[in-house]
Amino acid sequence: MVKLLSILWNSFRMALQELKVNKLRTFLSLFGITIGIFCIIGVLATVDSLERKVQNDIKTLGSNTIYIDKWNYGGGPDYPWWKYMKRPNVKIEELDALKQKSELAAYAAFFVSRNVNYSYLDNILNNTSIYGVTGEFNNIQTIDIETGRYLIESDFLRGSAVGVIGFKVAEELYGKAEKAVGKEISFGGRKVYVVGVIKKQGQSFIGGFNYDDCMIVPYRYFASIYSPETSSPNIIVQGKPKIASSALQDELNGVMRQLRKLSPTQEDNFTCNDVAMFSEQVNGFFGQVTAGGWAIAGLSLIVGAFGVANIMFVTVRERTSQIGLKKAIGAKRSTILTEFLLESAFLCVLGGLIGLTLVWLLSLVLSSVLPFPIYIAPNIVLLGLSICIGLGVLAGIIPASIAAKLDPVVAIRTK
């Protein structure tokens, strides 16, 4: 153990000495390693942070959740929008029938939305959403209340003119979120009593529900003002625990076909959109982006590896007499080999640490600009350091082998 620590210390000391004596040569050789690690860690950290953000946005749509709509959310270049335009919209009556017939659904809610202009005194907020929902909506969606309360059962039964507003709406109209509760909010000649404010959610990358910039009201109140048919209606269904979303989707597809009395030869005039599909698409997309980052970084790492190998060849030549002296007084081949391999690995780790520091500094800058924080996960750091160590061993294996095989008599005489 003491011998191993001695070899490690000597290798580390030699690596620092090489950097100190030949600053420019070592810097240029390590530059490729630094750039390669910078690219790998930078790409992996950015992609991981962005994927984390998008996946969290997808989770806001609900877990194990199916959206029944006339539209297919899959989209694509060959999306036949005209075909879906002709389909009938889902109706509130279908929600009630679906609850009775479905055995796999835990919760189901009807959802409609419109864009309106809100006002309070002299403050006006244009082009903001109003959501009309039924009672089980908050069982499917996670709606955290900052101040006040959420809608209660009596609000839904009576269709009361009460609403829960988003954090941005509260700040824009009332100055501070806590001042909104108990106030009235006006739109289209109507007034709604604000009973709660939703916690700040942040910008979403996938659309969906924008809780910062909306007001949620009971469906019956919404339907007394606007036509649900022209308000993008859909039914949101969440499966029971341990029920696969694919099984829920199949059951709902059968129930909807039965409700709409479609014959076996008729195609569906609705779509049961599975939220899990979006998560799989995101994983595939970010996997391709990560592969591209590896390809770019790989070129830099190859260049850096050749640079480190060149340093080690020169180092072996410069220390030939020292190597001969060590072998003459009893140093084994394995000891010489280990020393040079560790020195090569230390040089690569040094270049990697510089690259990692640059990524950390860049992440601080980008986190203040981008709508999501750049997070460098510990496993990414360990991966980067592992690559440096592996690359160092590969780059130094040939020079280290040459040093280990030197004849001590010949080596001592070398000048």
XYZ file of N, CA and C in Angstrom, residues 168-340:
519
model
N -48.887 34.924 -12.491
C -48.608 36.078 -13.355
C -49.815 37.007 -13.441
N -51.011 36.426 -13.566
C -52.241 37.225 -13.620
C -52.391 38.039 -12.342
N -52.122 37.392 -11.205
C -52.248 38.090 -9.914
C -51.273 39.250 -9.810
N -50.027 39.038 -10.231
C -49.019 40.100 -10.152
C -49.328 41.241 -11.111
N -49.766 40.904 -12.319
C -50.040 41.940 -13.322
C -51.226 42.819 -12.932
N -52.255 42.204 -12.372
C -53.479 42.964 -12.074
C -53.508 43.566 -10.673
N -52.905 42.872 -9.707
C -53.042 43.318 -8.319
C -51.722 43.730 -7.668
N -50.629 43.635 -8.411
C -49.332 44.026 -7.862
C -48.642 42.914 -7.120
N -49.327 42.303 -6.155
C -48.806 41.173 -5.396
C -49.848 40.065 -5.363
N -49.364 38.814 -5.351
C -50.267 37.669 -5.432
C -51.252 37.630 -4.268
N -50.754 37.937 -3.052
C -51.611 37.824 -1.866
C -52.744 38.861 -1.856
N -52.614 39.920 -2.671
C -53.657 40.943 -2.723
C -54.843 40.543 -3.592
N -54.679 39.454 -4.381
C -55.723 39.091 -5.343
C -56.923 38.420 -4.688
N -56.683 37.624 -3.649
C -57.761 36.857 -3.027
C -58.789 37.801 -2.404
N -60.044 37.556 -2.750
C -61.119 38.402 -2.241
C -61.496 39.539 -3.176
N -60.700 39.739 -4.234
C -60.982 40.797 -5.214
C -61.798 40.225 -6.376
N -62.328 41.128 -7.177
C -63.037 40.717 -8.396
C -62.128 40.877 -9.600
N -62.322 40.030 -10.600
C -61.602 40.129 -11.867
C -62.653 40.174 -12.974
N -62.472 41.101 -13.923
C -63.487 41.317 -14.963
C -62.989 40.833 -16.319
N -63.934 40.329 -17.127
C -63.644 39.948 -18.521
C -64.964 39.885 -19.279
N -64.986 40.447 -20.451
C -66.167 40.394 -21.312
C -67.443 40.840 -20.645
N -67.375 41.828 -19.775
C -68.567 42.304 -19.098
C -68.987 41.450 -17.922
N -68.215 40.439 -17.589
C -68.498 39.557 -16.458
C -67.512 39.811 -15.325
N -67.912 39.426 -14.118
C -67.031 39.559 -12.968
C -66.974 38.233 -12.203
N -65.761 37.864 -11.827
C -65.537 36.619 -11.088
C -64.822 36.960 -9.787
N -65.214 36.286 -8.728
C -64.617 36.488 -7.407
C -63.390 35.576 -7.278
N -62.235 36.147 -7.009
C -60.983 35.386 -6.905
C -60.883 34.735 -5.530
N -60.783 33.383 -5.517
C -60.706 32.664 -4.246
C -59.313 32.091 -3.990
N -58.447 32.092 -4.984
C -57.117 31.522 -4.781
C -56.159 31.899 -5.888
N -54.865 31.790 -5.577
C -53.800 32.060 -6.549
C -52.907 30.830 -6.631
N -52.612 30.390 -7.857
C -51.774 29.211 -8.080
C -50.301 29.577 -7.916
N -49.524 28.663 -7.356
C -48.092 28.890 -7.220
C -47.438 29.076 -8.586
N -46.369 29.857 -8.606
C -45.665 30.129 -9.851
C -45.115 28.830 -10.429
N -45.401 28.594 -11.723
C -45.005 27.350 -12.368
C -43.750 27.509 -13.242
N -43.602 28.643 -13.910
C -42.505 28.817 -14.859
C -42.939 28.466 -16.269
N -42.117 28.865 -17.246
C -42.444 28.664 -18.655
C -42.362 27.191 -19.036
N -43.355 26.735 -19.807
C -43.373 25.361 -20.292
C -42.891 25.311 -21.736
N -42.125 24.248 -22.080
C -41.592 24.108 -23.428
C -42.531 23.344 -24.356
N -43.542 22.705 -23.798
C -44.374 21.825 -24.626
C -45.805 22.327 -24.757
N -46.048 23.550 -24.330
C -47.420 24.055 -24.398
C -48.207 23.515 -23.215
N -49.354 22.912 -23.502
C -50.161 22.342 -22.425
C -50.797 23.422 -21.575
N -50.891 23.182 -20.282
C -51.544 24.108 -19.363
C -50.565 25.185 -18.928
N -50.954 26.425 -19.116
C -50.134 27.557 -18.672
C -50.776 28.132 -17.414
N -50.451 27.529 -16.267
C -51.114 27.904 -15.025
C -50.699 29.282 -14.523
N -49.573 29.805 -14.967
C -49.168 31.147 -14.558
C -50.039 32.224 -15.186
N -50.605 31.915 -16.337
C -51.280 32.927 -17.151
C -52.720 32.501 -17.460
N -53.465 32.145 -16.432
C -54.825 31.647 -16.670
C -55.717 31.916 -15.473
N -57.006 31.599 -15.657
C -57.951 31.540 -14.542
C -58.759 30.265 -14.707
N -58.909 29.515 -13.608
C -59.691 28.276 -13.615
C -61.035 28.540 -12.957
N -62.115 28.194 -13.687
C -63.466 28.396 -13.173
C -64.232 27.084 -13.293
N -65.340 26.923 -12.543
C -66.164 25.716 -12.692
C -66.715 25.601 -14.113
N -66.816 24.356 -14.595
C -67.292 24.141 -15.965
C -68.686 24.725 -16.178
N -69.573 24.575 -15.218
C -70.951 25.064 -15.398
C -70.985 26.581 -15.560
N -70.117 27.267 -14.853
C -70.060 28.719 -15.028
C -69.519 29.062 -16.412
N -68.472 28.354 -16.829
C -67.904 28.577 -18.166
C -68.973 28.341 -19.246
N -69.707 27.222 -19.098
C -70.713 26.867 -20.108
C -71.877 27.847 -20.143
N -72.082 28.613 -19.055
C -73.162 29.610 -19.054
C -72.778 30.854 -19.851
N -71.490 30.980 -20.177
C -71.005 32.151 -20.916
C -70.629 31.791 -22.343
N -69.889 30.698 -22.511
C -69.370 30.303 -23.826
C -69.912 28.941 -24.234
N -69.883 28.683 -25.536
C -70.290 27.381 -26.049
C -69.130 26.393 -25.896
N -69.308 25.295 -25.170
C -68.231 24.302 -25.044
C -67.800 23.733 -26.385
N -68.729 23.666 -27.346
C -68.427 23.109 -28.667
C -67.297 23.866 -29.362
N -67.215 25.160 -29.122
C -66.202 25.991 -29.797
C -65.076 26.403 -28.840
N -64.890 25.627 -27.771
C -63.896 25.988 -26.757
C -62.860 24.886 -26.532
N -62.493 24.204 -27.615
C -61.457 23.155 -27.570
C -61.715 22.151 -26.455
N -62.878 21.493 -26.456
C -63.189 20.570 -25.354
C -62.396 19.268 -25.455
N -62.048 18.697 -24.316
C -61.475 17.349 -24.273
C -61.763 16.724 -22.919
N -61.677 15.419 -22.893
C -61.885 14.660 -21.663
C -60.531 14.113 -21.216
N -60.184 14.354 -19.960
C -58.908 13.899 -19.410
C -59.195 12.759 -18.437
N -58.554 11.615 -18.668
C -58.805 10.422 -17.853
C -57.484 9.917 -17.279
N -57.475 9.674 -15.977
C -56.302 9.094 -15.318
C -56.623 7.684 -14.855
N -55.713 6.750 -15.142
C -55.938 5.357 -14.791
C -55.729 5.083 -13.315
N -56.242 3.964 -12.871
C -56.048 3.530 -11.498
C -54.580 3.144 -11.286
N -54.122 3.124 -10.022
C -52.724 2.746 -9.754
C -52.385 1.380 -10.339
N -51.179 1.278 -10.887
C -50.638 0.038 -11.464
C -51.351 -0.394 -12.740
N -52.179 0.471 -13.296
C -52.816 0.194 -14.590
C -51.973 0.836 -15.692
N -51.540 0.040 -16.660
C -50.717 0.558 -17.753
C -51.537 1.521 -18.605
N -50.889 2.599 -19.052
C -51.605 3.593 -19.858
C -52.097 2.980 -21.169
N -51.365 1.998 -21.700
C -51.791 1.349 -22.943
C -53.088 0.578 -22.735
N -53.229 -0.073 -21.570
C -54.473 -0.800 -21.269
C -55.635 0.177 -21.103
N -55.376 1.279 -20.413
C -56.411 2.308 -20.242
C -56.819 2.880 -21.585
N -55.845 3.129 -22.443
C -56.124 3.677 -23.771
C -57.001 2.733 -24.587
N -56.701 1.435 -24.529
C -57.501 0.445 -25.276
C -58.929 0.399 -24.754
N -59.073 0.432 -23.418
C -60.422 0.378 -22.847
C -61.231 1.617 -23.233
N -60.616 2.795 -23.103
C -61.318 4.035 -23.438
C -61.680 4.083 -24.920
N -60.820 3.536 -25.748
C -61.102 3.503 -27.186
C -62.372 2.684 -27.453
N -62.471 1.539 -26.745
C -63.660 0.704 -26.915
C -64.913 1.364 -26.367
N -64.782 2.027 -25.212
C -65.936 2.699 -24.606
C -66.432 3.832 -25.507
N -65.511 4.622 -26.050
C -65.904 5.740 -26.911
C -66.550 5.255 -28.211
N -66.059 4.178 -28.756
C -66.680 3.625 -29.968
C -68.096 3.159 -29.661
N -68.265 2.585 -28.466
C -69.604 2.139 -28.062
C -70.527 3.341 -27.857
N -70.043 4.392 -27.213
C -70.864 5.576 -26.967
C -71.277 6.253 -28.269
N -70.380 6.241 -29.235
C -70.681 6.903 -30.515
C -71.283 5.951 -31.539
N -71.532 4.712 -31.103
C -72.224 3.719 -31.929
C -71.547 3.538 -33.287
N -70.228 3.352 -33.245
C -69.466 3.127 -34.469
C -69.457 1.637 -34.794
N -69.706 1.293 -36.034
C -69.677 -0.103 -36.463
C -68.229 -0.564 -36.608
N -67.974 -1.864 -36.633
C -66.605 -2.377 -36.762
C -65.888 -1.879 -38.012
N -66.628 -1.532 -39.046
C -66.000 -1.083 -40.300
C -65.704 0.424 -40.303
N -66.272 1.144 -39.357
C -66.048 2.592 -39.293
C -64.783 2.910 -38.496
N -64.020 3.884 -38.970
C -62.825 4.281 -38.238
C -63.186 5.215 -37.094
N -62.286 5.362 -36.161
C -62.527 6.225 -35.000
C -62.730 7.673 -35.436
N -63.700 8.352 -34.820
C -63.879 9.791 -35.056
C -63.470 10.578 -33.807
N -62.484 10.029 -33.089
C -61.897 10.636 -31.889
C -60.496 10.036 -31.750
N -59.703 10.597 -30.836
C -58.369 10.048 -30.559
C -58.142 10.002 -29.056
N -57.664 8.869 -28.579
C -57.250 8.738 -27.184
C -55.738 8.948 -27.137
N -55.329 10.149 -26.780
C -53.912 10.514 -26.795
C -53.246 10.127 -25.483
N -52.194 9.326 -25.580
C -51.465 8.856 -24.408
C -50.302 9.797 -24.106
N -50.262 10.360 -22.886
C -49.191 11.276 -22.496
C -47.836 10.580 -22.503
N -47.809 9.266 -22.202
C -46.545 8.520 -22.173
C -45.857 8.540 -23.532
N -46.651 8.701 -24.603
C -46.079 8.760 -25.950
C -45.137 9.948 -26.086
N -45.501 11.092 -25.484
C -44.652 12.281 -25.567
C -43.316 12.046 -24.877
N -43.357 11.352 -23.740
C -42.128 11.080 -22.996
C -41.176 10.215 -23.811
N -41.711 9.211 -24.508
C -40.878 8.341 -25.345
C -40.282 9.117 -26.512
N -41.067 9.994 -27.120
C -40.555 10.802 -28.227
C -39.431 11.721 -27.765
N -39.582 12.295 -26.576
C -38.549 13.176 -26.027
C -37.259 12.407 -25.796
N -37.361 11.192 -25.226
C -36.174 10.375 -24.981
C -35.431 10.068 -26.272
N -36.187 9.743 -27.332
C -35.563 9.451 -28.617
C -34.867 10.660 -29.205
N -35.499 11.817 -29.110
C -34.917 13.041 -29.674
C -33.621 13.421 -28.955
N -33.661 13.425 -27.629
C -32.478 13.823 -26.869
C -31.357 12.791 -26.984
N -31.729 11.536 -27.234
C -30.711 10.522 -27.483
C -29.914 10.834 -28.744
N -30.586 11.308 -29.785
C -29.907 11.684 -31.028
C -29.018 12.907 -30.824
N -29.500 13.880 -30.052
C -28.696 15.076 -29.782
C -27.427 14.705 -29.017
N -27.564 13.818 -28.027
C -26.408 13.386 -27.250
C -25.396 12.661 -28.115
N -25.889 11.821 -29.037
C -24.978 11.111 -29.945
C -24.183 12.088 -30.797
N -24.836 13.160 -31.255
C -24.126 14.182 -32.032
C -23.047 14.863 -31.210
N -23.341 15.128 -29.936
C -22.354 15.740 -29.053
C -21.150 14.844 -28.839
N -21.394 13.527 -28.699
C -20.293 12.575 -28.549
C -19.411 12.544 -29.791
N -20.045 12.635 -30.967
C -19.267 12.601 -32.213
C -18.328 13.808 -32.312
N -18.836 14.992 -31.955
C -18.010 16.210 -32.010
C -16.883 16.130 -30.985
N -17.219 15.716 -29.767
C -16.215 15.648 -28.709
C -15.178 14.569 -28.976
N -15.604 13.482 -29.640
C -14.678 12.391 -29.913
C -13.488 12.824 -30.735
N -13.718 13.698 -31.709
C -12.616 14.186 -32.547
C -11.599 14.953 -31.707
N -12.084 15.816 -30.821
C -11.182 16.581 -29.956
C -10.402 15.670 -29.015
N -11.067 14.640 -28.509
C -10.389 13.726 -27.596
C -9.299 12.923 -28.299
N -9.544 12.543 -29.547
C -8.523 11.809 -30.311
C -7.294 12.682 -30.514
N -7.542 13.950 -30.894
C -6.428 14.886 -31.069
C -5.676 15.065 -29.755
N -6.427 15.211 -28.655
C -5.800 15.370 -27.349
C -4.998 14.149 -26.936
N -5.516 12.956 -27.252
C -4.801 11.723 -26.908
C -3.457 11.644 -27.624
N -3.431 12.024 -28.897
C -2.167 12.044 -29.638
C -1.202 13.059 -29.026
N -1.742 14.183 -28.566
C -0.901 15.198 -27.937
C -0.262 14.687 -26.660
N -1.051 14.004 -25.828
C -0.525 13.448 -24.579
C 0.495 12.344 -24.869
N 0.197 11.510 -25.871
C 1.150 10.457 -26.254
C 2.479 11.070 -26.691
N 2.413 12.180 -27.423
C 3.631 12.861 -27.857
C 4.433 13.367 -26.658
N 3.742 13.936 -25.672
C 4.418 14.394 -24.451
C 5.140 13.231 -23.777
N 4.455 12.105 -23.679
C 5.039 10.956 -22.981
C 6.245 10.386 -23.731
N 6.194 10.379 -25.061
C 7.349 9.924 -25.845
C 8.565 10.815 -25.563
N 8.326 12.141 -25.584
C 9.409 13.083 -25.312
C 9.914 12.926 -23.883
N 8.985 12.714 -22.933
C 9.358 12.552 -21.522
C 10.230 11.315 -21.320
N 9.846 10.214 -21.960
C 10.648 8.986 -21.854
C 12.062 9.228 -22.370
N 12.150 9.922 -23.499
C 13.468 10.207 -24.079
C 14.308 11.087 -23.145
N 13.668 12.092 -22.532
C 14.390 13.005 -21.658
C 14.826 12.334 -20.354
N 14.083 11.330 -19.906
C 14.378 10.695 -18.623
C 15.025 9.311 -18.782
N 15.541 9.026 -19.944
C 16.105 7.691 -20.190
C 17.174 7.328 -19.171
N 18.078 8.246 -18.882
C 19.141 7.951 -17.916
C 18.585 7.727 -16.514
N 17.538 8.499 -16.146
C 16.916 8.313 -14.839
C 16.251 6.933 -14.741
N 15.616 6.535 -15.844
C 14.960 5.221 -15.874
C 16.002 4.115 -15.701
N 17.172 4.262 -16.406
C 18.234 3.268 -16.278
C 18.752 3.183 -14.859
N 18.889 4.352 -14.197
C 19.377 4.366 -12.817
C 18.389 3.677 -11.887
N 17.089 3.942 -12.072
C 16.065 3.305 -11.242
C 16.094 1.788 -11.396
N 16.235 1.327 -12.651
C 16.244 -0.111 -12.890
C 17.509 -0.749 -12.342
N 18.619 0.031 -12.369
C 19.886 -0.497 -11.875
C 19.854 -0.737 -10.370
N 19.079 0.074 -9.653
C 19.019 -0.082 -8.181
C 17.816 -0.934 -7.744
N 17.181 -1.589 -8.731
C 16.173 -2.584 -8.370
C 14.743 -2.303 -8.761
N 14.440 -1.188 -9.456
C 13.053 -0.899 -9.858
C 12.579 -1.927 -10.890
N 11.410 -2.470 -10.696
C 10.854 -3.464 -11.612
C 10.212 -2.792 -12.836
N 10.025 -3.618 -13.886
C 9.359 -3.100 -15.090
C 7.961 -2.577 -14.768
N 7.240 -3.321 -13.918
C 5.865 -2.928 -13.584
C 5.832 -1.572 -12.880
N 6.855 -1.292 -12.076
C 6.913 -0.003 -11.380
C 7.108 1.142 -12.359
N 8.060 0.961 -13.303
C 8.301 1.995 -14.326
C 7.063 2.190 -15.192
N 6.451 1.077 -15.597
C 5.237 1.140 -16.433
C 4.118 1.885 -15.714
N 3.916 1.543 -14.423
C 2.836 2.171 -13.652
C 3.069 3.672 -13.485
N 4.323 4.060 -13.221
C 4.632 5.479 -13.031
C 4.281 6.301 -14.264
N 4.678 5.813 -15.430
C 4.416 6.583 -16.654
C 2.939 6.560 -17.040
